[in-house]
Amino acid sequence: MLGFRSSAQRILALTFPHLPTDRIARKTWGLSWRSTRRPDAAPLVCCGRRDNAMRLTALDEAAEAIGLKKNQGVAEARAIYPKLDIAEEDLGADRRLLDGIADWCDRYTPLVALDGPDGLFLDITGSSHLFGGENALLKDILLRLFQMGLDARGAISSAPGLSWAASRFGSGGVIADEEMEQVLAPLPVASLRLAENTVAALQKLGLKRVGDIIAAPRAPLARRFGAHLLLRLDQALGRDEEPVSPRRPVASLSAERRLAEPVQTEEDILSLTGQIALSLKASLEERGAGGRAFELMLFRVDGRVFRIAAGASQPLRDPKRIAALFSERLQAVHDDLDAGYGFEILRLNVMRHEAFDAAQEDFDGDRQKDVSLSTFVDRVSARLGADCLQSFHMRESHVPERAVTAVPAIDGLSSGKRPAASGFSWSRSERPLRLFRQPESVEVSAAEVPEGPPESFRWRRILHRVCRSQGPERLAMEWWIDGTDVRARDYFRIEDDTGHRFWIYREGLYGQMPPPRWFMHGVFA
């Protein structure tokens, strides 16, 4: 959660009052439909089931102009305007469109938060000067959204609540700190983001504007409506802090290139990625760190954004190795990466970094071996996914199936992760090369009583006669996990008459109830 203070932050609130109908119009007439739409097109509305009746859930400007309202019955709306164009609502598609707009807004700031089903918050603190100031930024973003077929309204202020209110109930624009109360006062009380019953109660008392609440004594308001009313008022005026949660993790380091001419080919993308990685190298060196998780963002000309993630098994600074990661990733996502008319912005984010080990290479080449293994793991994981290669780490457990855990090799090779020390040790010859994930049941025809190995057993429908055996090795189960009723295991290393070697165990003892059971837990080389 990020806390925004009026004295330090500048927040841009965007609202899309006709998002559902804009989505349908963009699909019907294209992205530039607002400039080229036919004048004879029928008003467009969306409908959905509410209270066991079909009602209007979204309207375009033409439908609002003829007097239609949200939550109005579909039959009544058709009676008012028979040629009405009605489409069924699709909340999932609306959310995907809003997510796409939020991705597109990342070109202005990485701090983008969702605001309900039809709005966004952008923290533009420290970034507005890159676009010529706040007025120029707001004008640019609203113009671009209009060109993409979206009706958008925006306001910039030092308080998220005031930006929200001005964009939805006011005229928007840029609001200076000394103008906050002046802008908020004439707005309706609904602009304070209050519950409908609270708004109705305030209006019954004649408190219809925010200015009426500002002028009223605070103590009676708190007793009548609770502290939430005054909290919302103070947040809108910038007197109280308001948390806003960015929709995506914020990169620890970031660099980008804005291109005069869009690029389309993978070669150009990789070349630019290497150049951007080179510009990040100095910042990583200053922190004494290297990147472990990277994200390449490709902003397409038409507004779509592609995010390509890549990881490294060890902290990286070398621009060539970073570009090589994305070379593999681009080949893996080749069919899903539609360049269209090209990408106009490329941004490289370092999502996670760790301390960089700048050890000097030794004469016997051990350091080079580590680098070669790390490079191999990075390239294979980037091409086929992080789970394609596994490594094993010891755990604090003497139960064989719990003694190790599999982790992606890209994480297992990290210099910051080492196998955990175990409470016991054994040589490689004492444990099977292959340990089954789950022990498999074995039928034992005869065994030395009371604690000897089996003379023969049937496993996977094949009869095996025991020639040699070693054991037993008794392992008590972990009572704090399995309970006190779980019986101990007696493990045997067994060789049959064909030379195959197995690791089997008996659960329980002969002469006890229930009778003991035998299981196959692994096989030796």
Short mmCIF file of C-alpha atoms in Angstrom, two decimals:
data_model
loop_
_atom_site.label_atom_id
_atom_site.label_comp_id
_atom_site.label_asym_id
_atom_site.label_seq_id
_atom_site.Cartn_x
_atom_site.Cartn_y
_atom_site.Cartn_z
CA MET A 1 0.00 0.00 0.00
CA LEU A 2 1.27 3.45 -0.88
CA GLY A 3 0.18 6.41 1.19
CA PHE A 4 -0.37 9.60 -0.79
CA ARG A 5 0.11 12.87 1.09
CA SER A 6 -1.25 16.09 -0.30
CA SER A 7 2.06 17.86 0.35
CA ALA A 8 4.14 15.42 -1.67
CA GLN A 9 1.99 13.67 -4.25
CA ARG A 10 0.23 14.61 -7.45
CA ILE A 11 -2.52 12.22 -8.43
CA LEU A 12 -4.28 11.96 -11.77
CA ALA A 13 -7.73 10.38 -11.65
CA LEU A 14 -9.22 9.09 -14.91
CA THR A 15 -12.83 8.04 -15.33
CA PHE A 16 -14.49 6.38 -18.31
CA PRO A 17 -18.23 7.10 -18.05
CA HIS A 18 -19.11 5.16 -21.23
CA LEU A 19 -16.60 2.31 -21.04
CA PRO A 20 -18.98 -0.59 -21.92
CA THR A 21 -20.54 1.18 -24.91
CA ASP A 22 -17.14 2.48 -26.04
CA ARG A 23 -15.87 -1.10 -26.06
CA ILE A 24 -18.71 -2.20 -28.34
CA ALA A 25 -18.35 0.84 -30.60
CA ARG A 26 -14.60 0.27 -30.98
CA LYS A 27 -15.28 -3.29 -32.05
CA THR A 28 -18.04 -2.24 -34.45
CA TRP A 29 -16.60 0.88 -36.08
CA GLY A 30 -12.88 0.74 -35.22
CA LEU A 31 -10.66 2.67 -32.83
CA SER A 32 -11.28 6.01 -34.55
CA TRP A 33 -15.05 5.68 -34.41
CA ARG A 34 -15.50 8.90 -32.43
CA SER A 35 -14.15 10.87 -35.41
CA THR A 36 -15.84 8.88 -38.18
CA ARG A 37 -19.07 7.44 -36.67
CA ARG A 38 -22.10 7.60 -38.92
CA PRO A 39 -24.56 10.33 -37.77
CA ASP A 40 -27.54 7.98 -38.34
CA ALA A 41 -26.30 5.32 -35.89
CA ALA A 42 -28.88 4.33 -33.27
CA PRO A 43 -28.22 5.05 -29.57
CA LEU A 44 -26.32 2.18 -27.94
CA VAL A 45 -27.06 0.73 -24.50
CA CYS A 46 -26.06 -2.36 -22.51
CA CYS A 47 -28.50 -4.39 -20.47
CA GLY A 48 -28.31 -7.00 -17.73
CA ARG A 49 -30.55 -8.78 -15.25
CA ARG A 50 -31.17 -6.79 -12.09
CA ASP A 51 -33.83 -7.79 -9.53
CA ASN A 52 -35.27 -10.42 -11.91
CA ALA A 53 -35.75 -7.85 -14.66
CA MET A 54 -33.72 -6.76 -17.68
CA ARG A 55 -32.47 -3.24 -17.07
CA LEU A 56 -30.09 -0.78 -18.67
CA THR A 57 -26.61 -0.98 -17.18
CA ALA A 58 -24.64 1.37 -19.50
CA LEU A 59 -25.55 4.09 -22.01
CA ASP A 60 -23.66 6.03 -24.64
CA GLU A 61 -23.95 9.79 -25.09
CA ALA A 62 -26.76 9.50 -27.66
CA ALA A 63 -28.86 7.36 -25.30
CA GLU A 64 -28.35 9.85 -22.48
CA ALA A 65 -29.36 12.69 -24.81
CA ILE A 66 -32.82 11.19 -25.40
CA GLY A 67 -33.47 10.90 -21.67
CA LEU A 68 -32.67 7.25 -20.91
CA LYS A 69 -31.30 6.39 -17.46
CA LYS A 70 -29.36 3.57 -15.90
CA ASN A 71 -31.46 0.87 -14.18
CA GLN A 72 -34.36 1.72 -16.48
CA GLY A 73 -36.31 -1.28 -17.76
CA VAL A 74 -35.49 -2.47 -21.27
CA ALA A 75 -39.17 -2.56 -22.25
CA GLU A 76 -39.64 1.03 -21.12
CA ALA A 77 -36.52 2.13 -23.00
CA ARG A 78 -37.76 0.47 -26.22
CA ALA A 79 -41.08 2.22 -25.80
CA ILE A 80 -39.30 5.56 -25.61
CA TYR A 81 -37.01 4.81 -28.58
CA PRO A 82 -37.97 1.72 -30.64
CA LYS A 83 -34.78 1.73 -32.75
CA LEU A 84 -32.55 1.47 -29.69
CA ASP A 85 -29.43 -0.68 -30.19
CA ILE A 86 -29.26 -3.00 -27.15
CA ALA A 87 -26.31 -5.27 -26.31
CA GLU A 88 -25.92 -7.66 -23.41
CA GLU A 89 -23.43 -6.56 -20.77
CA ASP A 90 -20.05 -8.31 -20.51
CA LEU A 91 -18.35 -7.37 -17.25
CA GLY A 92 -15.33 -9.55 -18.02
CA ALA A 93 -14.70 -7.79 -21.32
CA ASP A 94 -15.10 -4.40 -19.64
CA ARG A 95 -12.52 -5.37 -17.01
CA ARG A 96 -10.09 -6.60 -19.65
CA LEU A 97 -10.42 -3.31 -21.50
CA LEU A 98 -9.77 -1.35 -18.30
CA ASP A 99 -6.72 -3.50 -17.60
CA GLY A 100 -5.48 -2.79 -21.12
CA ILE A 101 -5.93 0.94 -20.58
CA ALA A 102 -4.03 0.68 -17.29
CA ASP A 103 -1.19 -1.08 -19.10
CA TRP A 104 -1.17 1.69 -21.68
CA CYS A 105 -1.01 4.31 -18.90
CA ASP A 106 2.28 2.79 -17.75
CA ARG A 107 3.95 5.00 -20.37
CA TYR A 108 3.24 7.96 -18.08
CA THR A 109 3.99 6.36 -14.70
CA PRO A 110 4.48 2.84 -13.34
CA LEU A 111 2.19 3.66 -10.39
CA VAL A 112 -1.23 2.90 -11.82
CA ALA A 113 -4.10 1.76 -9.61
CA LEU A 114 -7.56 0.51 -10.52
CA ASP A 115 -10.51 2.55 -9.26
CA GLY A 116 -13.62 0.44 -9.46
CA PRO A 117 -14.97 -0.81 -12.80
CA ASP A 118 -14.52 2.46 -14.70
CA GLY A 119 -11.62 4.46 -13.30
CA LEU A 120 -7.88 4.66 -12.71
CA PHE A 121 -5.49 6.49 -10.40
CA LEU A 122 -2.05 7.54 -11.67
CA ASP A 123 0.67 8.83 -9.36
CA ILE A 124 2.44 11.31 -11.64
CA THR A 125 4.68 12.77 -8.95
CA GLY A 126 8.02 13.61 -10.48
CA SER A 127 7.07 12.48 -13.99
CA SER A 128 4.88 15.28 -15.33
CA HIS A 129 7.90 17.37 -16.38
CA LEU A 130 8.80 14.66 -18.91
CA PHE A 131 5.64 15.54 -20.81
CA GLY A 132 5.82 19.34 -20.57
CA GLY A 133 4.03 19.78 -17.24
CA GLU A 134 0.76 18.63 -15.74
CA ASN A 135 -1.49 20.51 -18.16
CA ALA A 136 0.34 19.14 -21.17
CA LEU A 137 0.32 15.61 -19.71
CA LEU A 138 -3.42 15.70 -19.03
CA LYS A 139 -4.14 17.10 -22.49
CA ASP A 140 -1.95 14.45 -24.11
CA ILE A 141 -3.48 11.51 -22.29
CA LEU A 142 -7.09 12.62 -22.90
CA LEU A 143 -6.38 13.29 -26.59
CA ARG A 144 -4.76 9.89 -27.09
CA LEU A 145 -7.63 8.14 -25.34
CA PHE A 146 -10.11 10.00 -27.55
CA GLN A 147 -8.18 8.86 -30.62
CA MET A 148 -8.48 5.29 -29.33
CA GLY A 149 -12.28 5.66 -29.20
CA LEU A 150 -12.62 6.19 -25.45
CA ASP A 151 -14.51 8.92 -23.63
CA ALA A 152 -12.19 9.84 -20.75
CA ARG A 153 -12.24 12.61 -18.16
CA GLY A 154 -9.40 13.48 -15.83
CA ALA A 155 -8.31 15.70 -12.98
CA ILE A 156 -4.98 16.26 -11.24
CA SER A 157 -4.62 17.33 -7.62
CA SER A 158 -2.66 16.51 -4.47
CA ALA A 159 -5.45 14.30 -3.05
CA PRO A 160 -6.87 11.17 -4.69
CA GLY A 161 -10.33 12.01 -3.33
CA LEU A 162 -10.37 15.46 -4.87
CA SER A 163 -9.07 14.18 -8.23
CA TRP A 164 -11.79 11.51 -8.18
CA ALA A 165 -14.51 14.05 -7.38
CA ALA A 166 -13.39 16.61 -9.95
CA SER A 167 -13.12 14.04 -12.74
CA ARG A 168 -16.58 12.56 -12.14
CA PHE A 169 -18.65 15.49 -10.86
CA GLY A 170 -16.64 18.55 -11.86
CA SER A 171 -14.91 19.96 -14.90
CA GLY A 172 -11.61 18.17 -14.28
CA GLY A 173 -8.33 19.87 -15.07
CA VAL A 174 -5.31 20.65 -12.92
CA ILE A 175 -6.05 21.78 -9.36
CA ALA A 176 -3.47 23.68 -7.32
CA ASP A 177 -3.22 23.15 -3.56
CA GLU A 178 -4.66 26.58 -2.76
CA GLU A 179 -7.70 25.85 -4.96
CA MET A 180 -8.70 22.54 -3.38
CA GLU A 181 -11.52 23.79 -1.16
CA GLN A 182 -12.75 26.21 -3.82
CA VAL A 183 -13.07 23.40 -6.38
CA LEU A 184 -14.61 20.88 -3.97
CA ALA A 185 -17.21 23.13 -2.34
CA PRO A 186 -19.75 23.38 -5.24
CA LEU A 187 -19.71 19.64 -5.97
CA PRO A 188 -22.58 17.39 -4.80
CA VAL A 189 -22.12 15.39 -1.58
CA ALA A 190 -22.00 12.20 -3.67
CA SER A 191 -18.56 13.32 -4.83
CA LEU A 192 -17.20 12.39 -1.38
CA ARG A 193 -17.65 8.67 -2.21
CA LEU A 194 -20.31 8.10 0.44
CA ALA A 195 -22.91 5.35 0.65
CA GLU A 196 -26.23 6.05 -1.07
CA ASN A 197 -28.19 6.07 2.20
CA THR A 198 -25.75 8.62 3.68
CA VAL A 199 -26.09 10.85 0.61
CA ALA A 200 -29.90 10.65 0.81
CA ALA A 201 -29.88 11.50 4.54
CA LEU A 202 -27.61 14.50 3.96
CA GLN A 203 -29.83 15.78 1.17
CA LYS A 204 -32.93 15.52 3.38
CA LEU A 205 -31.19 17.83 5.85
CA GLY A 206 -30.47 20.33 3.07
CA LEU A 207 -26.77 19.45 2.87
CA LYS A 208 -26.60 19.00 -0.88
CA ARG A 209 -23.17 20.44 -1.63
CA VAL A 210 -19.80 19.68 -0.13
CA GLY A 211 -19.53 23.35 0.84
CA ASP A 212 -22.57 22.88 3.09
CA ILE A 213 -20.73 20.15 4.97
CA ILE A 214 -17.51 22.18 5.20
CA ALA A 215 -19.42 25.06 6.78
CA ALA A 216 -21.37 22.85 9.21
CA PRO A 217 -20.08 22.02 12.73
CA ARG A 218 -18.09 18.78 12.69
CA ALA A 219 -19.21 17.32 16.03
CA PRO A 220 -22.95 17.05 15.14
CA LEU A 221 -22.04 15.57 11.74
CA ALA A 222 -19.88 12.93 13.40
CA ARG A 223 -22.63 12.01 15.88
CA ARG A 224 -25.27 11.79 13.16
CA PHE A 225 -23.37 10.17 10.28
CA GLY A 226 -20.26 8.71 11.88
CA ALA A 227 -16.58 9.44 11.45
CA HIS A 228 -16.50 8.11 7.87
CA LEU A 229 -18.13 11.28 6.52
CA LEU A 230 -15.48 13.54 8.02
CA LEU A 231 -12.72 11.14 6.94
CA ARG A 232 -13.85 11.34 3.32
CA LEU A 233 -14.05 15.12 3.56
CA ASP A 234 -10.54 15.40 5.01
CA GLN A 235 -9.18 13.05 2.37
CA ALA A 236 -10.71 15.11 -0.43
CA LEU A 237 -9.24 18.28 1.07
CA GLY A 238 -5.80 16.68 1.45
CA ARG A 239 -5.86 16.90 5.25
CA ASP A 240 -5.75 13.14 5.77
CA GLU A 241 -3.67 10.44 4.11
CA GLU A 242 -5.39 8.05 1.71
CA PRO A 243 -3.86 4.73 0.64
CA VAL A 244 -3.89 3.72 -3.02
CA SER A 245 -2.60 0.31 -4.13
CA PRO A 246 -0.76 0.05 -7.47
CA ARG A 247 -2.06 -2.82 -9.55
CA ARG A 248 1.41 -4.22 -10.27
CA PRO A 249 4.65 -4.48 -8.30
CA VAL A 250 6.87 -1.46 -8.76
CA ALA A 251 10.24 -2.12 -10.38
CA SER A 252 13.32 -1.41 -8.29
CA LEU A 253 15.08 -0.03 -11.38
CA SER A 254 13.77 0.94 -14.79
CA ALA A 255 14.98 2.44 -18.07
CA GLU A 256 13.23 3.00 -21.38
CA ARG A 257 13.61 4.21 -24.95
CA ARG A 258 11.00 6.30 -26.77
CA LEU A 259 11.42 5.84 -30.49
CA ALA A 260 10.79 8.32 -33.26
CA GLU A 261 10.16 5.42 -35.63
CA PRO A 262 8.45 2.23 -34.34
CA VAL A 263 10.33 -1.07 -34.54
CA GLN A 264 8.86 -4.43 -35.50
CA THR A 265 11.58 -7.04 -35.89
CA GLU A 266 13.02 -9.17 -33.09
CA GLU A 267 16.55 -8.09 -34.05
CA ASP A 268 15.71 -4.44 -33.47
CA ILE A 269 13.96 -5.24 -30.18
CA LEU A 270 16.94 -7.23 -28.90
CA SER A 271 19.40 -4.55 -30.00
CA LEU A 272 17.46 -1.88 -28.12
CA THR A 273 17.11 -4.18 -25.11
CA GLY A 274 20.88 -4.49 -24.93
CA GLN A 275 21.27 -0.72 -25.11
CA ILE A 276 18.72 -0.20 -22.34
CA ALA A 277 20.42 -2.88 -20.22
CA LEU A 278 23.71 -1.04 -20.68
CA SER A 279 22.15 2.13 -19.30
CA LEU A 280 20.99 0.17 -16.22
CA LYS A 281 24.43 -1.27 -15.52
CA ALA A 282 25.73 1.85 -13.78
CA SER A 283 22.74 1.98 -11.44
CA LEU A 284 23.19 -1.69 -10.54
CA GLU A 285 26.89 -1.13 -9.87
CA GLU A 286 26.09 1.78 -7.56
CA ARG A 287 23.88 -0.53 -5.50
CA GLY A 288 26.40 -3.36 -5.61
CA ALA A 289 23.63 -5.55 -7.02
CA GLY A 290 22.64 -7.55 -10.04
CA GLY A 291 19.22 -8.25 -11.48
CA ARG A 292 17.49 -11.57 -10.81
CA ALA A 293 14.07 -10.87 -12.36
CA PHE A 294 13.56 -8.68 -15.42
CA GLU A 295 10.54 -7.45 -17.36
CA LEU A 296 10.56 -6.08 -20.88
CA MET A 297 7.58 -3.90 -21.73
CA LEU A 298 6.73 -3.26 -25.38
CA PHE A 299 4.27 -0.43 -26.04
CA ARG A 300 2.60 -0.92 -29.42
CA VAL A 301 1.53 2.08 -31.49
CA ASP A 302 -2.18 1.26 -31.16
CA GLY A 303 -1.99 1.19 -27.35
CA ARG A 304 -1.55 -2.51 -26.62
CA VAL A 305 1.24 -3.41 -24.20
CA PHE A 306 3.21 -6.66 -24.10
CA ARG A 307 5.01 -7.74 -20.93
CA ILE A 308 7.80 -10.31 -21.28
CA ALA A 309 9.34 -11.62 -18.05
CA ALA A 310 12.71 -13.34 -17.73
CA GLY A 311 14.68 -14.57 -14.74
CA ALA A 312 18.31 -15.34 -13.98
CA SER A 313 19.78 -18.00 -11.71
CA GLN A 314 22.45 -15.55 -10.50
CA PRO A 315 22.49 -11.74 -10.29
CA LEU A 316 23.27 -10.22 -13.70
CA ARG A 317 24.72 -6.92 -14.87
CA ASP A 318 26.13 -7.91 -18.23
CA PRO A 319 23.93 -6.32 -20.94
CA LYS A 320 24.71 -9.15 -23.39
CA ARG A 321 23.53 -11.85 -20.98
CA ILE A 322 20.39 -9.86 -20.15
CA ALA A 323 19.62 -9.42 -23.86
CA ALA A 324 20.27 -13.16 -24.37
CA LEU A 325 17.56 -13.96 -21.82
CA PHE A 326 15.01 -12.03 -23.85
CA SER A 327 16.30 -13.58 -27.07
CA GLU A 328 15.15 -16.94 -25.73
CA ARG A 329 11.91 -15.50 -24.38
CA LEU A 330 11.05 -13.83 -27.70
CA GLN A 331 11.54 -17.14 -29.49
CA ALA A 332 9.30 -18.84 -26.94
CA VAL A 333 6.48 -16.26 -27.31
CA HIS A 334 7.04 -15.62 -31.01
CA ASP A 335 3.52 -16.62 -32.10
CA ASP A 336 1.85 -14.51 -29.38
CA LEU A 337 3.88 -11.35 -30.06
CA ASP A 338 2.02 -9.38 -32.70
CA ALA A 339 4.07 -6.31 -33.58
CA GLY A 340 1.25 -4.76 -35.62
CA TYR A 341 2.39 -1.34 -36.79
CA GLY A 342 5.39 -1.51 -34.44
CA PHE A 343 6.46 -0.66 -30.92
CA GLU A 344 7.10 2.97 -30.01
CA ILE A 345 8.35 2.53 -26.42
CA LEU A 346 10.58 -0.18 -24.93
CA ARG A 347 11.08 -0.33 -21.18
CA LEU A 348 13.31 -2.69 -19.20
CA ASN A 349 12.40 -3.18 -15.53
CA VAL A 350 14.51 -4.84 -12.85
CA MET A 351 11.79 -6.40 -10.72
CA ARG A 352 14.16 -8.03 -8.22
CA HIS A 353 17.85 -7.62 -7.53
CA GLU A 354 20.36 -9.20 -5.16
CA ALA A 355 23.90 -8.55 -4.03
CA PHE A 356 26.35 -9.09 -6.85
CA ASP A 357 29.35 -11.35 -6.23
CA ALA A 358 32.23 -9.70 -8.07
CA ALA A 359 34.72 -12.48 -7.31
CA GLN A 360 37.77 -12.66 -9.55
CA GLU A 361 38.04 -15.68 -11.85
CA ASP A 362 40.57 -18.28 -10.74
CA PHE A 363 43.21 -20.04 -12.85
CA ASP A 364 41.61 -23.50 -12.85
CA GLY A 365 38.40 -22.22 -14.46
CA ASP A 366 35.95 -23.11 -11.68
CA ARG A 367 34.42 -19.66 -11.91
CA GLN A 368 33.86 -20.12 -15.63
CA LYS A 369 32.16 -23.46 -15.00
CA ASP A 370 29.68 -21.78 -12.67
CA VAL A 371 28.97 -19.09 -15.26
CA SER A 372 28.47 -21.68 -18.00
CA LEU A 373 26.04 -23.69 -15.88
CA SER A 374 24.16 -20.54 -14.90
CA THR A 375 23.95 -19.43 -18.53
CA PHE A 376 22.64 -22.84 -19.60
CA VAL A 377 19.98 -22.86 -16.87
CA ASP A 378 18.94 -19.28 -17.71
CA ARG A 379 18.57 -19.96 -21.43
CA VAL A 380 16.67 -23.23 -21.03
CA SER A 381 14.38 -21.76 -18.37
CA ALA A 382 13.69 -18.71 -20.53
CA ARG A 383 12.82 -20.87 -23.52
CA LEU A 384 10.82 -23.67 -21.83
CA GLY A 385 9.73 -22.16 -18.52
CA ALA A 386 11.19 -21.97 -15.03
CA ASP A 387 9.85 -25.41 -14.01
CA CYS A 388 11.53 -27.34 -16.82
CA LEU A 389 14.75 -27.81 -14.80
CA GLN A 390 14.63 -28.85 -11.14
CA SER A 391 17.20 -28.96 -8.38
CA PHE A 392 16.86 -30.48 -4.93
CA HIS A 393 17.35 -28.91 -1.53
CA MET A 394 17.67 -30.74 1.78
CA ARG A 395 15.00 -30.25 4.41
CA GLU A 396 15.01 -30.77 8.17
CA SER A 397 13.33 -34.19 8.11
CA HIS A 398 14.56 -37.78 8.42
CA VAL A 399 11.53 -39.20 6.58
CA PRO A 400 12.91 -39.96 3.06
CA GLU A 401 10.04 -38.49 1.04
CA ARG A 402 10.24 -35.29 3.09
CA ALA A 403 14.01 -34.96 3.29
CA VAL A 404 14.34 -33.12 -0.01
CA THR A 405 12.24 -30.65 -1.92
CA ALA A 406 12.34 -29.84 -5.62
CA VAL A 407 12.74 -26.20 -6.64
CA PRO A 408 13.25 -24.64 -10.07
CA ALA A 409 16.92 -24.77 -10.97
CA ILE A 410 16.86 -21.06 -11.75
CA ASP A 411 16.21 -20.48 -8.03
CA GLY A 412 18.31 -23.38 -6.77
CA LEU A 413 21.51 -22.02 -8.32
CA SER A 414 21.12 -18.63 -6.71
CA SER A 415 24.16 -17.63 -4.69
CA GLY A 416 21.86 -16.64 -1.86
CA LYS A 417 20.32 -20.11 -1.54
CA ARG A 418 22.18 -23.12 -0.30
CA PRO A 419 20.89 -26.56 0.64
CA ALA A 420 19.70 -26.53 4.18
CA ALA A 421 21.71 -28.54 6.67
CA SER A 422 19.98 -31.76 7.59
CA GLY A 423 19.82 -33.34 10.99
CA PHE A 424 21.29 -36.58 9.62
CA SER A 425 23.71 -37.66 6.90
CA TRP A 426 24.36 -40.66 4.70
CA SER A 427 26.64 -41.66 1.87
CA ARG A 428 25.29 -41.86 -1.66
CA SER A 429 25.56 -45.67 -1.63
CA GLU A 430 23.09 -45.95 1.24
CA ARG A 431 20.17 -44.33 -0.53
CA PRO A 432 18.64 -45.30 -3.90
CA LEU A 433 19.36 -43.34 -7.03
CA ARG A 434 15.64 -43.09 -7.72
CA LEU A 435 13.26 -42.39 -4.85
CA PHE A 436 9.56 -42.77 -5.62
CA ARG A 437 7.31 -39.82 -4.92
CA GLN A 438 4.90 -42.19 -3.15
CA PRO A 439 5.87 -45.66 -1.83
CA GLU A 440 4.26 -48.50 -3.83
CA SER A 441 2.64 -51.51 -2.23
CA VAL A 442 4.52 -54.84 -2.38
CA GLU A 443 3.16 -58.40 -1.87
CA VAL A 444 5.55 -60.42 0.30
CA SER A 445 5.09 -64.18 0.13
CA ALA A 446 7.53 -65.05 2.91
CA ALA A 447 9.77 -63.19 5.31
CA GLU A 448 12.03 -63.90 8.25
CA VAL A 449 10.04 -63.44 11.43
CA PRO A 450 9.96 -61.27 13.40
CA GLU A 451 12.20 -58.57 11.85
CA GLY A 452 13.98 -60.13 8.88
CA PRO A 453 13.90 -59.27 5.20
CA PRO A 454 11.51 -60.94 2.72
CA GLU A 455 12.54 -64.11 0.90
CA SER A 456 10.55 -63.13 -2.19
CA PHE A 457 8.10 -60.41 -3.17
CA ARG A 458 5.83 -59.41 -6.04
CA TRP A 459 6.00 -55.85 -7.31
CA ARG A 460 4.21 -54.57 -10.39
CA ARG A 461 3.07 -58.14 -11.15
CA ILE A 462 6.66 -59.47 -11.30
CA LEU A 463 7.99 -61.97 -8.76
CA HIS A 464 11.43 -61.21 -7.35
CA ARG A 465 13.50 -63.71 -5.33
CA VAL A 466 15.85 -62.15 -2.78
CA CYS A 467 19.51 -63.21 -2.93
CA ARG A 468 21.12 -60.60 -0.71
CA SER A 469 19.84 -58.08 1.82
CA GLN A 470 21.11 -55.53 4.28
CA GLY A 471 19.15 -54.09 7.17
CA PRO A 472 16.94 -53.35 8.87
CA GLU A 473 17.33 -49.61 9.28
CA ARG A 474 14.53 -48.40 11.51
CA LEU A 475 13.04 -44.94 10.99
CA ALA A 476 10.43 -43.63 13.39
CA MET A 477 7.86 -41.33 11.85
CA GLU A 478 7.48 -37.69 12.86
CA TRP A 479 4.79 -37.84 15.51
CA TRP A 480 4.36 -34.05 15.52
CA ILE A 481 3.21 -34.32 11.90
CA ASP A 482 1.82 -37.85 11.46
CA GLY A 483 0.43 -38.42 14.94
CA THR A 484 1.34 -41.00 17.58
CA ASP A 485 -0.51 -43.92 15.90
CA VAL A 486 1.78 -44.10 12.85
CA ARG A 487 4.03 -47.17 12.93
CA ALA A 488 7.79 -47.13 12.43
CA ARG A 489 9.45 -48.32 9.22
CA ASP A 490 12.18 -50.97 8.82
CA TYR A 491 14.12 -50.37 5.58
CA PHE A 492 16.07 -53.09 3.70
CA ARG A 493 18.49 -52.84 0.78
CA ILE A 494 17.73 -55.93 -1.32
CA GLU A 495 19.21 -57.58 -4.42
CA ASP A 496 17.20 -60.16 -6.40
CA ASP A 497 18.44 -63.14 -8.43
CA THR A 498 18.73 -61.02 -11.60
CA GLY A 499 20.98 -58.41 -9.99
CA HIS A 500 18.37 -55.66 -9.52
CA ARG A 501 18.64 -53.75 -6.26
CA PHE A 502 15.67 -52.28 -4.37
CA TRP A 503 14.93 -50.24 -1.28
CA ILE A 504 11.87 -51.61 0.49
CA TYR A 505 10.48 -51.22 3.98
CA ARG A 506 8.12 -52.96 6.36
CA GLU A 507 5.56 -50.84 8.17
CA GLY A 508 4.84 -52.46 11.53
CA LEU A 509 5.99 -55.73 13.09
CA TYR A 510 4.88 -59.33 12.86
CA GLY A 511 2.83 -60.45 15.84
CA GLN A 512 1.16 -57.04 16.11
CA MET A 513 -2.21 -55.93 14.87
CA PRO A 514 -2.86 -54.88 12.24
CA PRO A 515 -0.40 -57.10 10.31
CA PRO A 516 2.66 -55.37 8.82
CA ARG A 517 2.65 -54.08 5.25
CA TRP A 518 5.52 -53.89 2.76
CA PHE A 519 6.30 -51.03 0.37
CA MET A 520 8.77 -50.29 -2.43
CA HIS A 521 10.33 -46.88 -1.92
CA GLY A 522 13.15 -46.73 -4.47
CA VAL A 523 15.56 -48.52 -6.80
CA PHE A 524 19.36 -48.45 -6.95
CA ALA A 525 21.41 -48.12 -10.11
#
